[in-house]
Coordinates of C-alpha atoms and ligand atoms in Angstrom, one line a residue:
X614 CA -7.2 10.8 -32.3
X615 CA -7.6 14.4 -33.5
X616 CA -3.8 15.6 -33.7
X617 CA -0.7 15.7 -32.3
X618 CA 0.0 13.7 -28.6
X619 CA 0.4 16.1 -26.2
X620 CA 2.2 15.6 -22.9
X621 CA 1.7 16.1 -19.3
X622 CA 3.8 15.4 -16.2
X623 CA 2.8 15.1 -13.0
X624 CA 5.2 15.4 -10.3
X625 CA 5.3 15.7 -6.3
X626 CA 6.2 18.0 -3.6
X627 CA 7.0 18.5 0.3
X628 CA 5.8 14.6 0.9
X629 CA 5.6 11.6 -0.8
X630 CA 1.9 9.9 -0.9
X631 CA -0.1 12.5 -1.4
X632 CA -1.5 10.8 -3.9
X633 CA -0.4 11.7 -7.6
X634 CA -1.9 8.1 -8.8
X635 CA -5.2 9.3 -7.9
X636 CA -4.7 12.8 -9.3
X637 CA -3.1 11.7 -12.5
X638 CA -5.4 8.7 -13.0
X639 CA -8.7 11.5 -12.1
X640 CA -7.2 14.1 -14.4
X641 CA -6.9 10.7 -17.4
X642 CA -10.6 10.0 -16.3
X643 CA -11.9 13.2 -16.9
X644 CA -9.7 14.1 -20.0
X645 CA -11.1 10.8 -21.4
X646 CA -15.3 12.1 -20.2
X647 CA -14.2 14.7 -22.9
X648 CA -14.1 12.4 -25.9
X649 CA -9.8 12.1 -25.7
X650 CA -7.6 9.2 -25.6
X651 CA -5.4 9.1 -23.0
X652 CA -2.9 7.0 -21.3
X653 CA -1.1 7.3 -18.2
X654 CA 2.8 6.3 -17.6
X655 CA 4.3 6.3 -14.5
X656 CA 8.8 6.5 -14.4
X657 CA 10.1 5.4 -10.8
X658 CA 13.6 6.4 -9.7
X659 CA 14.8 3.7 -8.1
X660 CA 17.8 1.4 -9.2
X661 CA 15.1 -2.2 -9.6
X662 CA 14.6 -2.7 -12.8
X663 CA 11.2 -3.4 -12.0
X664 CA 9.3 -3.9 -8.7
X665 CA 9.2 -7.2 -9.3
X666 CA 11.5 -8.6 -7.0
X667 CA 10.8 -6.4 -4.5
X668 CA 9.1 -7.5 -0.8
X669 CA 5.4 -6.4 -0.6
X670 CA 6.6 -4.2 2.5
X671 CA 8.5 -2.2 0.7
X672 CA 6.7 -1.1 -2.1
X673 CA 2.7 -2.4 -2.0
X674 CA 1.6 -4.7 -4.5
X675 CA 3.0 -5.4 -7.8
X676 CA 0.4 -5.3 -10.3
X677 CA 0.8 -7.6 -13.2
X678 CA -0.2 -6.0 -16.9
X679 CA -1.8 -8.3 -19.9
X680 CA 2.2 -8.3 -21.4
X681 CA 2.9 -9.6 -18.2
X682 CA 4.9 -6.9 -16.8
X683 CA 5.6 -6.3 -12.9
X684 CA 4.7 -2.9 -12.2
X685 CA 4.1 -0.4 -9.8
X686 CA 0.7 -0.6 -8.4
X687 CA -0.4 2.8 -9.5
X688 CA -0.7 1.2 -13.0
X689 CA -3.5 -0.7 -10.5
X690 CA -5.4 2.7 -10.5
X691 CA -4.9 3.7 -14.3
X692 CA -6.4 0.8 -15.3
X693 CA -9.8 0.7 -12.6
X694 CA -9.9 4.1 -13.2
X695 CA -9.8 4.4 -17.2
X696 CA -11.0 0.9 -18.1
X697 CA -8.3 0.9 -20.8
X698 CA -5.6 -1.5 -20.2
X699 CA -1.8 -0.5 -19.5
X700 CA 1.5 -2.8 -20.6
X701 CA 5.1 -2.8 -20.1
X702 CA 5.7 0.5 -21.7
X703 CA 3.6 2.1 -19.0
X704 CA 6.7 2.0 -16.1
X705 CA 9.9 2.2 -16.3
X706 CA 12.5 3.0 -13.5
X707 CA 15.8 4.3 -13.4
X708 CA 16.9 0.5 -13.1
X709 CA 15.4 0.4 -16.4
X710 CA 17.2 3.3 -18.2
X711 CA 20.2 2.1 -16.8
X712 CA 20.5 -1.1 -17.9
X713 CA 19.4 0.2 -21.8
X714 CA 22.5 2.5 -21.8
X715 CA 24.9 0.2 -20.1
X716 CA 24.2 -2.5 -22.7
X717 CA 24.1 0.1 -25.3
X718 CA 27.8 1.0 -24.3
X719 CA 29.3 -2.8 -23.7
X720 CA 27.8 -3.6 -27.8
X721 CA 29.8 -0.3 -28.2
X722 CA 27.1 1.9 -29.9
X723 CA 28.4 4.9 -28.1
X724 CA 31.4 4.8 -30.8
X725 CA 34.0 5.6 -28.2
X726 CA 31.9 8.3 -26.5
X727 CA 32.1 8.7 -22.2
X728 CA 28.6 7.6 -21.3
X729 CA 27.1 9.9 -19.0
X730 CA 23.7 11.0 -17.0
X731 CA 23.3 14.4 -19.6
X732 CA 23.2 13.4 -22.7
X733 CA 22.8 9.7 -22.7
X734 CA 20.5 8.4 -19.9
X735 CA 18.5 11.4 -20.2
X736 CA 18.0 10.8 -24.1
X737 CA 17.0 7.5 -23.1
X738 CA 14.2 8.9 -20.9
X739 CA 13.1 11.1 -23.2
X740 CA 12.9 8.4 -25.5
X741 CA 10.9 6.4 -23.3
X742 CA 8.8 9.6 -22.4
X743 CA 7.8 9.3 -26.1
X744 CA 7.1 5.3 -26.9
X745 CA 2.9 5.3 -25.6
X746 CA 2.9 8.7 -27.9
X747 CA 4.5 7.5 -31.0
X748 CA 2.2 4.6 -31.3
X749 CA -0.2 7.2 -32.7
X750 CA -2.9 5.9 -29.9
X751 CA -3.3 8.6 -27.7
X752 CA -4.6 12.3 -27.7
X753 CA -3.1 12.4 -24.0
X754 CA -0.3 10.6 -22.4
X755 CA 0.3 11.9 -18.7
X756 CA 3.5 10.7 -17.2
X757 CA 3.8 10.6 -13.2
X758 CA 7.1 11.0 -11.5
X759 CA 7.5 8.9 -8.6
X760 CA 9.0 10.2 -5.7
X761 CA 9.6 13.9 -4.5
X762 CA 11.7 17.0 -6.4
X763 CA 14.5 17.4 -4.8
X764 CA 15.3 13.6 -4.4
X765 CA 18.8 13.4 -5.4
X766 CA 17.7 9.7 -7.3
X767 CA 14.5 11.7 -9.2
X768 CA 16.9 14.5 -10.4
X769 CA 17.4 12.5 -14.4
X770 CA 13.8 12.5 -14.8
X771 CA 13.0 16.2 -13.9
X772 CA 16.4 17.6 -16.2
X773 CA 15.2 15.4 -18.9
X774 CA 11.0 16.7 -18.9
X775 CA 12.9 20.6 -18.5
X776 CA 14.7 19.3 -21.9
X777 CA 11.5 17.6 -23.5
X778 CA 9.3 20.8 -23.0
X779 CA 12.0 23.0 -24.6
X780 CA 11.9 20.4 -27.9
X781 CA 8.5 20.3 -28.0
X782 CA 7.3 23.6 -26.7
X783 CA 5.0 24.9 -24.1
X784 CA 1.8 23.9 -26.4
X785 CA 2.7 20.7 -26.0
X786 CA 4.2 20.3 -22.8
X787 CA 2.4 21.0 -19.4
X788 CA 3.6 20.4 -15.9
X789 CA 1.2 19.9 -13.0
X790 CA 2.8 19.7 -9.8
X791 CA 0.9 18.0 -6.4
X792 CA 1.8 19.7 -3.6
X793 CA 0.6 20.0 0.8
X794 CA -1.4 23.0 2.0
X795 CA -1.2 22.0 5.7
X796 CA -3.5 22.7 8.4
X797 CA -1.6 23.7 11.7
X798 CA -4.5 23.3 14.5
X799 CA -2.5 25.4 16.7
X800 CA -2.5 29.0 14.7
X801 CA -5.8 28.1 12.9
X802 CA -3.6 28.8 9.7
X803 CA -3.5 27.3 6.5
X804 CA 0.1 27.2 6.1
X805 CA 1.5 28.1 1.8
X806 CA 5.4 28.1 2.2
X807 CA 6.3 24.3 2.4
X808 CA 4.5 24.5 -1.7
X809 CA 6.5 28.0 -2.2
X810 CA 9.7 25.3 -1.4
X811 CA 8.8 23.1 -3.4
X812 CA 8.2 25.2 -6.6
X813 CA 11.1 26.7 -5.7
X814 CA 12.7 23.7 -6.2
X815 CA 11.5 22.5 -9.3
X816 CA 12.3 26.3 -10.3
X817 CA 16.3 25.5 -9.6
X818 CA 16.0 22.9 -11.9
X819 CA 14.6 25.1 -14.8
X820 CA 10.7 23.8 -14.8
X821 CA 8.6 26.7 -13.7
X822 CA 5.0 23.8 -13.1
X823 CA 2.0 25.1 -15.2
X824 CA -0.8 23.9 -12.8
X825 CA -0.6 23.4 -8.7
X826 CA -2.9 20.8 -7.7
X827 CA -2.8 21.5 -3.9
X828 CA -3.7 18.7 -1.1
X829 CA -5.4 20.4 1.6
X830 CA -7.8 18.9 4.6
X831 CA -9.6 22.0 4.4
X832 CA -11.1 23.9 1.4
X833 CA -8.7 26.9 0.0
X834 CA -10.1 30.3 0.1
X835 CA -9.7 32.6 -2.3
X836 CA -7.3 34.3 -0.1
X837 CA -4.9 31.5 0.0
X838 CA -5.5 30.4 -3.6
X839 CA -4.0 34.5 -4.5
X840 CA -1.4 34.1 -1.8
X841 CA -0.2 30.5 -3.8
X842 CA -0.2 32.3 -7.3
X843 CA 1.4 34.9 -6.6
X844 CA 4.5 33.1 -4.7
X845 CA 4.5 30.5 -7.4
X846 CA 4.1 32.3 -10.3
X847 CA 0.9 30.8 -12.0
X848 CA -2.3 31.9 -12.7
X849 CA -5.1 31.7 -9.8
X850 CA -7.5 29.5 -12.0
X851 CA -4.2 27.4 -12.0
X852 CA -4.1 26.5 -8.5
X853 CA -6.6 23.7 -8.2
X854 CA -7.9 22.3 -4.4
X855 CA -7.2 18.6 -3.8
X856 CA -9.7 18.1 -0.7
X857 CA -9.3 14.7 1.0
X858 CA -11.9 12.5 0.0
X859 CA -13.9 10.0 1.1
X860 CA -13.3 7.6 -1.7
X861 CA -10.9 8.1 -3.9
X862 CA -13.6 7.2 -6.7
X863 CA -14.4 11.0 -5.7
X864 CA -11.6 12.4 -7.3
X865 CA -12.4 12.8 -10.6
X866 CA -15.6 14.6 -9.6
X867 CA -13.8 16.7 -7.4
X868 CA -10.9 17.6 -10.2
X869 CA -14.1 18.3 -12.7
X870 CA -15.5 20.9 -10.0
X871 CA -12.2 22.8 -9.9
X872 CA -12.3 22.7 -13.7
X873 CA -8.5 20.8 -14.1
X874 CA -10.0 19.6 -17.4
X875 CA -10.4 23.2 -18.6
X876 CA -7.1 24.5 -17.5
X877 CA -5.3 21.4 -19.1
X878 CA -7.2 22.0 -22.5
X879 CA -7.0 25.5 -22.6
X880 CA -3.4 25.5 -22.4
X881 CA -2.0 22.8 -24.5
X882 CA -4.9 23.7 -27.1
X883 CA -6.8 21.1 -27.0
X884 CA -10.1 20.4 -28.9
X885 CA -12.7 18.3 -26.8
X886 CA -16.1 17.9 -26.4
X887 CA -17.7 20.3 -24.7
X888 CA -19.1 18.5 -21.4
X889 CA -17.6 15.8 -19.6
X890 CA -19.5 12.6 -20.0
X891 CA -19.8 11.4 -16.4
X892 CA -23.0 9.6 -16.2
X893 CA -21.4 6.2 -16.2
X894 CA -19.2 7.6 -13.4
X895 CA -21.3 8.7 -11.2
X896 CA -24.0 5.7 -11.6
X897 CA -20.9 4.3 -10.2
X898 CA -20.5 6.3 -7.7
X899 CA -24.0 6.4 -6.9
X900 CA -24.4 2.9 -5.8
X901 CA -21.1 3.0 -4.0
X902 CA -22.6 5.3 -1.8
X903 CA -26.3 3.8 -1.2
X904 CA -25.4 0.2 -0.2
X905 CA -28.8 -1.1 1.2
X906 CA -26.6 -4.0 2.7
X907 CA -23.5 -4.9 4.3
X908 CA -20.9 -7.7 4.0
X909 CA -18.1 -8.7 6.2
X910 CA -15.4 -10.1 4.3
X911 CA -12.0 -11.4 6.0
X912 CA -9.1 -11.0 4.0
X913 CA -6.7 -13.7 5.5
X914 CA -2.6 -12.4 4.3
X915 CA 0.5 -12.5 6.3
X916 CA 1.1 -9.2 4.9
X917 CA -1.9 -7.5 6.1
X918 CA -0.2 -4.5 8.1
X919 CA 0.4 -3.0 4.7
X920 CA -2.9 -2.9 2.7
X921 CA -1.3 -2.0 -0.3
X922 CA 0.2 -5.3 -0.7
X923 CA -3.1 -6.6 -1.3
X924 CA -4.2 -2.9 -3.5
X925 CA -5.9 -4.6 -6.1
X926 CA -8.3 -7.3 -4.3
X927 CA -9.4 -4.7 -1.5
X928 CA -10.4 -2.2 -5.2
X929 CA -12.1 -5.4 -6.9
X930 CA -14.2 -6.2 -3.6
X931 CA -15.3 -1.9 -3.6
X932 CA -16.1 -2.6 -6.8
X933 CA -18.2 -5.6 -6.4
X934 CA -19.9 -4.2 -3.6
X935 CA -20.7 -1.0 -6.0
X936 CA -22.4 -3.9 -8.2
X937 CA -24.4 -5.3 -5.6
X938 CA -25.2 -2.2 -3.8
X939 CA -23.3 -3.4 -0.7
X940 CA -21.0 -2.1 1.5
X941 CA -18.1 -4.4 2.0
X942 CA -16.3 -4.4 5.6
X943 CA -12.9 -5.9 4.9
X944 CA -11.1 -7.7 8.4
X945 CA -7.5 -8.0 7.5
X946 CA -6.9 -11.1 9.1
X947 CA -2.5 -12.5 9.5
X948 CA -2.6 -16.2 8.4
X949 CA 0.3 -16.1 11.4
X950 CA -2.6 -16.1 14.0
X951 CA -4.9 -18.6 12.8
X952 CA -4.6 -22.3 14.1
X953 CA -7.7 -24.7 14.6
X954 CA -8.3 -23.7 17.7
X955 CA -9.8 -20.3 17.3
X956 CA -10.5 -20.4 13.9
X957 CA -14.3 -19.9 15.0
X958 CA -13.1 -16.8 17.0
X959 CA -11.3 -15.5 14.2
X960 CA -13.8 -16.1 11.5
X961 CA -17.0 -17.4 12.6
X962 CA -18.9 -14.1 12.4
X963 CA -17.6 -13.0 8.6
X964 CA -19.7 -13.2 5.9
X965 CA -17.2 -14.3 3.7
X966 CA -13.4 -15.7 3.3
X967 CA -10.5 -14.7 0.8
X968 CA -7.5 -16.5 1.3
X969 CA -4.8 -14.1 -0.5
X970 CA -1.9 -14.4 -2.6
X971 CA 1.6 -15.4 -1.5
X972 CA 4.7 -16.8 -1.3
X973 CA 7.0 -18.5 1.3
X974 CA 6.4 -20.6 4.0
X975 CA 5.0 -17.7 7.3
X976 CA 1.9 -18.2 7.5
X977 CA 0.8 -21.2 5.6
X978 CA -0.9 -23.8 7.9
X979 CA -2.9 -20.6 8.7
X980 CA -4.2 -20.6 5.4
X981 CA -4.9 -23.7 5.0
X982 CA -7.0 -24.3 8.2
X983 CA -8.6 -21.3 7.0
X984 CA -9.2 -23.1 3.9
X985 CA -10.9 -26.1 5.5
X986 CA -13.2 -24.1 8.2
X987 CA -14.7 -22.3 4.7
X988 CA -15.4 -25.4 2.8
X989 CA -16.7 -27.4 6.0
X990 CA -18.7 -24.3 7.4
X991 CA -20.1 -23.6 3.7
X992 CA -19.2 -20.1 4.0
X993 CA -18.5 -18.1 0.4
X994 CA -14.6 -18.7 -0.1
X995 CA -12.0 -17.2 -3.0
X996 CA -9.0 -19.2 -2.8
X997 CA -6.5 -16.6 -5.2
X998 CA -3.1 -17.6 -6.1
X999 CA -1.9 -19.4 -2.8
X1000 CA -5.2 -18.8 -1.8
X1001 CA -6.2 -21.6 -4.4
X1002 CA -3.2 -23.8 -3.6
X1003 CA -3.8 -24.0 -0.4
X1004 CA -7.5 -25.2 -0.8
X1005 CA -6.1 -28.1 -2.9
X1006 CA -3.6 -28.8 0.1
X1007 CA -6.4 -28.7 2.5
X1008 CA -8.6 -30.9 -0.1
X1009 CA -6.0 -33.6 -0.3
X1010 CA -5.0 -33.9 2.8
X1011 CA -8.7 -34.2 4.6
X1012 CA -10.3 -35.5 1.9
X1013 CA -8.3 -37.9 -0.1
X1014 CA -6.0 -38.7 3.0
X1015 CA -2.8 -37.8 2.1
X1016 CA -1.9 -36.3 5.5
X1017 CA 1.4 -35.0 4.0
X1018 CA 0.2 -33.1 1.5
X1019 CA 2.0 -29.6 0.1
X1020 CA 3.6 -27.6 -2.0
X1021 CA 6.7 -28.1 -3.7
X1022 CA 7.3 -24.3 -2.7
X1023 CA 7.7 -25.6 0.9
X1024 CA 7.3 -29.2 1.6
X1025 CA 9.8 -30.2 -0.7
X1026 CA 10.4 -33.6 1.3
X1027 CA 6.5 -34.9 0.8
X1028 CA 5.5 -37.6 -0.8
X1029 CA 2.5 -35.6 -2.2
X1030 CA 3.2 -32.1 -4.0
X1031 CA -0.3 -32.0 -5.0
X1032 CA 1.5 -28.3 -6.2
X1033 CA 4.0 -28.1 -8.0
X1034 CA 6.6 -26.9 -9.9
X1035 CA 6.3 -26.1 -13.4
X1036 CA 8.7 -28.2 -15.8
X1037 CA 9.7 -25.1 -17.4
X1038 CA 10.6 -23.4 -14.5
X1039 CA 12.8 -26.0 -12.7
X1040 CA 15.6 -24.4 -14.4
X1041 CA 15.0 -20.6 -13.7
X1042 CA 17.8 -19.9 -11.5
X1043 CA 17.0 -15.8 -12.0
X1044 CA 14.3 -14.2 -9.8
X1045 CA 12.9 -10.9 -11.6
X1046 CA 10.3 -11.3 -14.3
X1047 CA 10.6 -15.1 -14.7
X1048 CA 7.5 -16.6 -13.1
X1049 CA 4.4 -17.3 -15.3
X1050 CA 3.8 -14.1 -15.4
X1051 CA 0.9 -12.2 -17.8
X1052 CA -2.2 -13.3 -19.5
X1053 CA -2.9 -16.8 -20.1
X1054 CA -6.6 -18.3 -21.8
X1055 CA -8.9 -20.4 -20.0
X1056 CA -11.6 -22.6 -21.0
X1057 CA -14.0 -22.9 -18.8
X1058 CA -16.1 -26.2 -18.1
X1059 CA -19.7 -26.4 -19.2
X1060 CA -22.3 -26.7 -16.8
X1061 CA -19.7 -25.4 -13.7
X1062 CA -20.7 -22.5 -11.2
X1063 CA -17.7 -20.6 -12.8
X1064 CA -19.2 -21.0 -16.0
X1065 CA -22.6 -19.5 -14.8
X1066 CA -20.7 -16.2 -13.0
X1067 CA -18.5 -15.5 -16.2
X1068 CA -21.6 -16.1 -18.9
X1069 CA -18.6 -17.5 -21.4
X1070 CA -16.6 -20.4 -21.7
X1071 CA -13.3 -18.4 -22.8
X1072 CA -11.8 -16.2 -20.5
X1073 CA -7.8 -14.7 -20.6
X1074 CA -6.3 -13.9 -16.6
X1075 CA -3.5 -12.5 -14.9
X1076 CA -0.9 -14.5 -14.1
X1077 CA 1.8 -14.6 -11.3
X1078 CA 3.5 -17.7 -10.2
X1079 CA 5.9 -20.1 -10.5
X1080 CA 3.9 -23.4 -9.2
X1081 CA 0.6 -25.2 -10.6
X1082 CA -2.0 -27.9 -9.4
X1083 CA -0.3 -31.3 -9.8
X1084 CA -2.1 -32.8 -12.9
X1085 CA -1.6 -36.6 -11.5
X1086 CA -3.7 -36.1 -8.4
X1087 CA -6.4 -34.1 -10.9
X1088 CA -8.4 -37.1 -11.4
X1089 CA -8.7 -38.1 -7.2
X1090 CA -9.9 -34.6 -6.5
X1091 CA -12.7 -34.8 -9.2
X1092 CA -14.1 -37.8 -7.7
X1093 CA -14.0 -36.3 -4.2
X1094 CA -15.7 -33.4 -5.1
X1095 CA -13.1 -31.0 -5.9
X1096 CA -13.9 -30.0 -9.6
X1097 CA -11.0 -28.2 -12.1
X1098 CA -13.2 -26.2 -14.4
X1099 CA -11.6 -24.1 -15.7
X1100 CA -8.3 -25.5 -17.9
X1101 CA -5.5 -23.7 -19.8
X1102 CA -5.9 -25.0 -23.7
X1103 CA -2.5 -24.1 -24.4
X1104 CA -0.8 -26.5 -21.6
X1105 CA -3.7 -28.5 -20.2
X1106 CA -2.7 -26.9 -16.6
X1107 CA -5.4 -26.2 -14.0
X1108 CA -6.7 -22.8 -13.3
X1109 CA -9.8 -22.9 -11.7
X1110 CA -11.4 -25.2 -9.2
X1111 CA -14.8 -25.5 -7.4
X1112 CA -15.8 -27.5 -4.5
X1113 CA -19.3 -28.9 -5.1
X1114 CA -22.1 -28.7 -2.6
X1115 CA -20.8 -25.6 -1.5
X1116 CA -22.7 -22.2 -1.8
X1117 CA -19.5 -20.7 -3.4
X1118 CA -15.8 -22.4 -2.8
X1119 CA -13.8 -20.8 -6.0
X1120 CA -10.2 -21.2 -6.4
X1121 CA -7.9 -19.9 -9.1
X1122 CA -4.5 -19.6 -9.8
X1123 CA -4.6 -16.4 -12.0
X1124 CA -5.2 -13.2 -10.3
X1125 CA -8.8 -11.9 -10.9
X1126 CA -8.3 -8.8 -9.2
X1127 CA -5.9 -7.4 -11.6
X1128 CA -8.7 -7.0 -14.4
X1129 CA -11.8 -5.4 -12.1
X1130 CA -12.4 -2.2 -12.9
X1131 CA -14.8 0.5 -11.5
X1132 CA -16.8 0.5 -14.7
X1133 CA -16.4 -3.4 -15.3
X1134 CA -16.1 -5.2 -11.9
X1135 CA -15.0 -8.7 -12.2
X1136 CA -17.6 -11.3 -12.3
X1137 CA -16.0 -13.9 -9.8
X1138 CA -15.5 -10.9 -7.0
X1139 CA -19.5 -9.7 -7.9
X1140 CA -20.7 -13.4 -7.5
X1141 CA -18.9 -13.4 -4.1
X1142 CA -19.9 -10.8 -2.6
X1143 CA -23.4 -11.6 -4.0
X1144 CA -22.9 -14.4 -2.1
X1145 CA -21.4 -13.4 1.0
X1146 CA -25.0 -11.2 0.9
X1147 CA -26.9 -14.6 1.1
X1148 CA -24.9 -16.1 3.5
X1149 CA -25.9 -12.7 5.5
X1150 CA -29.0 -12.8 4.6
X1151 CA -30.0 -16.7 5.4
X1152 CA -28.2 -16.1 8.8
X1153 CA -27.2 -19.8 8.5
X1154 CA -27.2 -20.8 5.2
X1155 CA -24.9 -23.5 5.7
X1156 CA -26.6 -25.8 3.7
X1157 CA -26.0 -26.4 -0.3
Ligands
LIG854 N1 4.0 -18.8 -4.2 C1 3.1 -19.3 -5.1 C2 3.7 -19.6 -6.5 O1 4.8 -19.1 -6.8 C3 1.9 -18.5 -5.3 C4 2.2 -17.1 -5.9 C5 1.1 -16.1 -5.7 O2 0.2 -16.3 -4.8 N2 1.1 -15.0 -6.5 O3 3.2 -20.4 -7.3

């Protein structure tokens, strides 16, 4: 930590998703090649106080920190892409903000004052601009904007970074803005003015942007790149080309090439080593790009239209592929469709089976068939989440008999909850942020497969649920051949379980996915794909 924390924003024009994740997680990676702490914070403007409660359709994934936030999943890509982990502090929506001041003003602390948007929510953004830099941590801390300028719901945010650079001056204080160069086939033109609207925009509310990283399917010429500085009033070595990419591992190579490092340090004064240190990066990338096999892995959701609900496991299986220089084919696979009868159709030619994450009843029995085709078949399976309560379902009902088998989540008239809920959460009558939610330990048995992949007996997940393996039917698993090996110390509760005889039949009721990173892939996602490579490779290796 060399001096002061200096602060970048990153906000969006003409369209959402044009990825300023990506950018503002490429520009941290690169920033961070140079010797610099950084950290990355991303402020949402809608009214939720977190994502938490919201449907996967609407919003992708929610990624779950150590702290055991629920955040948005770019906080996903900060973390895979900087190997540093993120927390609470890291997002915070409007919702958020909101519900600071209004408590503020019913224990009165406004002394009589009317509460309103200027001064008092935007001093609370501010404020919360400022926690991740006051903790003395970071060289860097780059806050994204959700959303577009202009957004009537993002307008808070933008007033309050216009104030925030005029307190801490321009040395300080840099704004990048992502903007769209489209291509319009029909003229053969690279079209500038929807980006001269939308710094025109950002200009009406008093932020002329320091940097424009543009998004373009084509390179930008020189020509264009003039054409963009001199409308929007920046520099020409300030207009950086965003080219799609093929992975968007690529990025930070691509941001280094347009020398986005060098701009940022030349102009908040910045002292960092001289090169970018890469070379972990691009060993990375390196054996992303020269898989000398391939893997078919079906991904079996009910939420599989939208792959960002399931963001974080399709990242951990690129990155285990990476590991085992393998490219990994993912089928997205709706639990909906799947009943016994073409369950071979369906799934008879994949490598490998991951039964995802989940709640509600749509797609269930799905799962669960799914389940028992991968453990009878002895094809490489990762039960996560529902994934791995559904595997016990499956267990108990064809294996110890208990046709009725379920979930208290759903079957709450059966005999058998072999899953159930948690005593402590029989009470919880409030939905957002009060499932087990966060990191939990787990001690791993000796001598298990699990123990093997992880090298360690101690391990700390991700968690995000509300119900756990029934304890009381523990002990006729075990003896059936369903093994729990891996065991919370704190509350004796179940979080891992293996199938023996199998090649690979894992289970767990944390989510392994949140913790794999580009430079650190997860062991249990490299051991299955590792495996789903052997499976390949015997052609039928259905035997133990
Ligand atoms: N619905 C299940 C529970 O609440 C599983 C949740 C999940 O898969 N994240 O326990």
């Amino acid at each position: 930590m060399a001096g002061k924390t200096k602060y970048i924003f990153v906000t969006g024009g003409v369209t959402s998703s044009l990825g300023k994740g990506i950018i503002s997680a490429s520009l941290a990676n690169i920033l961070q090649a140079r010797g610099l702490s950084v950290t990355i914070q991303k402020f949402d403007p809608y009214i939720n106080v977190d994502p938490g409660t919201m449907n996967p359709y609407e919003h992708g994934e929610c990624y779950v920190t150590d702290d055991g936030a629920e955040t948005d999943l770019d906080l996903g890509h900060y973390e895979r892409f900087l190997n540093v982990t993120t927390s609470q502090d890291n997002n915070v929506t409007t919702g958020r903000i909101y519900n600071t001041v209004i408590s503020h003003e019913r224990e009165g602390k406004f002394l009589g004052k009317t509460v309103q948007v200027i001064p008092h929510i935007t001093d609370e953004i501010k404020r919360n601009f400022k926690i991740l830099g006051d903790s003395g941590l970071y060289d860097v801390v780059i806050t994204e904007i959700g959303g577009c300028v202009g957004d009537i719901e993002s307008l808070p945010f933008i007033e309050s970074i216009r104030q925030f650079r005029n307190d801490l001056g321009h040395e300080n204080c840099l704004v990048i803005h992502l903007t769209l160069i489209p291509y319009l086939k029909a003229s053969g033109e690279q079209k500038t003015k929807p980006t001269q609207h939308s710094v025109k925009t950002l200009l009406e509310t008093g932020i002329q942007p320091d940097i424009l990283v543009c998004r373009t399917e084509r390179g930008l010429s020189m020509d264009i790149r003039r054409k963009i500085a001199l409308f929007c009033n920046v520099p020409v070595d300030s207009v950086i080309e965003a080219l799609d990419a093929k992975s968007i591992y690529d990025v930070p190579i691509l941001m280094l090439k347009e020398k986005l490092d060098k701009r940022v340090l030349k102009k908040l004064k910045i002292k960092a080593d001289k090169h970018a240190h890469m070379e972990e990066w691009k060993n990375f990338l390196g054996k992303l790009k020269n898989p000398t096999a391939e893997v078919h892995v079906g991904l079996i959701g009910k939420y599989v239209e939208l792959q960002d609900a399931y963001k974080s496991i399709k990242e951990a299986l690129i990155h285990a592929g990476a590991e085992n220089e393998t490219k990994v084919y993912v089928h997205w696979i709706h639990s909906d469709e799947l009943n016994k009868s073409n369950l071979e159709q369906k799934l008879g030619e994949l490598n490998a089976i991951l039964v995802a994450p989940g709640f509600g009843e749509r797609g269930l029995e799905g799962k669960i068939a799914t389940c028992q085709y991968a453990r009878e078949n002895k094809i490489p399976f990762l039960g996560i989440c529902l994934g791995m309560q559904c595997a016990v379902i499956e267990f108990a009902r064809n294996m110890l008999g208990l046709k009725d088998a379920a979930t208290g989540e759903m079957g709450k008239r059966s005999k058998n909850k072999v899953i159930d809920l948690m005593e402590g959460q029989k009470k919880v009558s409030k939905k957002g942020g009060t499932m087990r939610l966060g990191a939990y330990d787990c001690r791993i048995k000796k001598g298990s497969k699990v123990a093997k992949i992880y090298g360690k007996e101690k391990v700390s997940e991700r968690h995000r649920h509300r119900y756990e393996l029934n304890n009381n039917y523990v002990k006729d698993l075990e003896k059936a051949g369903m093994k729990s090996v891996g065991i919370n110390p704190q509350n004796n509760l179940v979080e891992i379980i293996e199938v023996a005889h199998h090649p690979f039949y894992i289970g767990t009721q944390f989510h392994p996915e949140y913790k794999s990173t580009a430079l650190k892939p997860h062991p249990l996602f490299v051991s299955f794909i590792k495996s789903a490579r052997d499976h390949h490779k015997n052609g039928d290796s259905r035997t133990d």
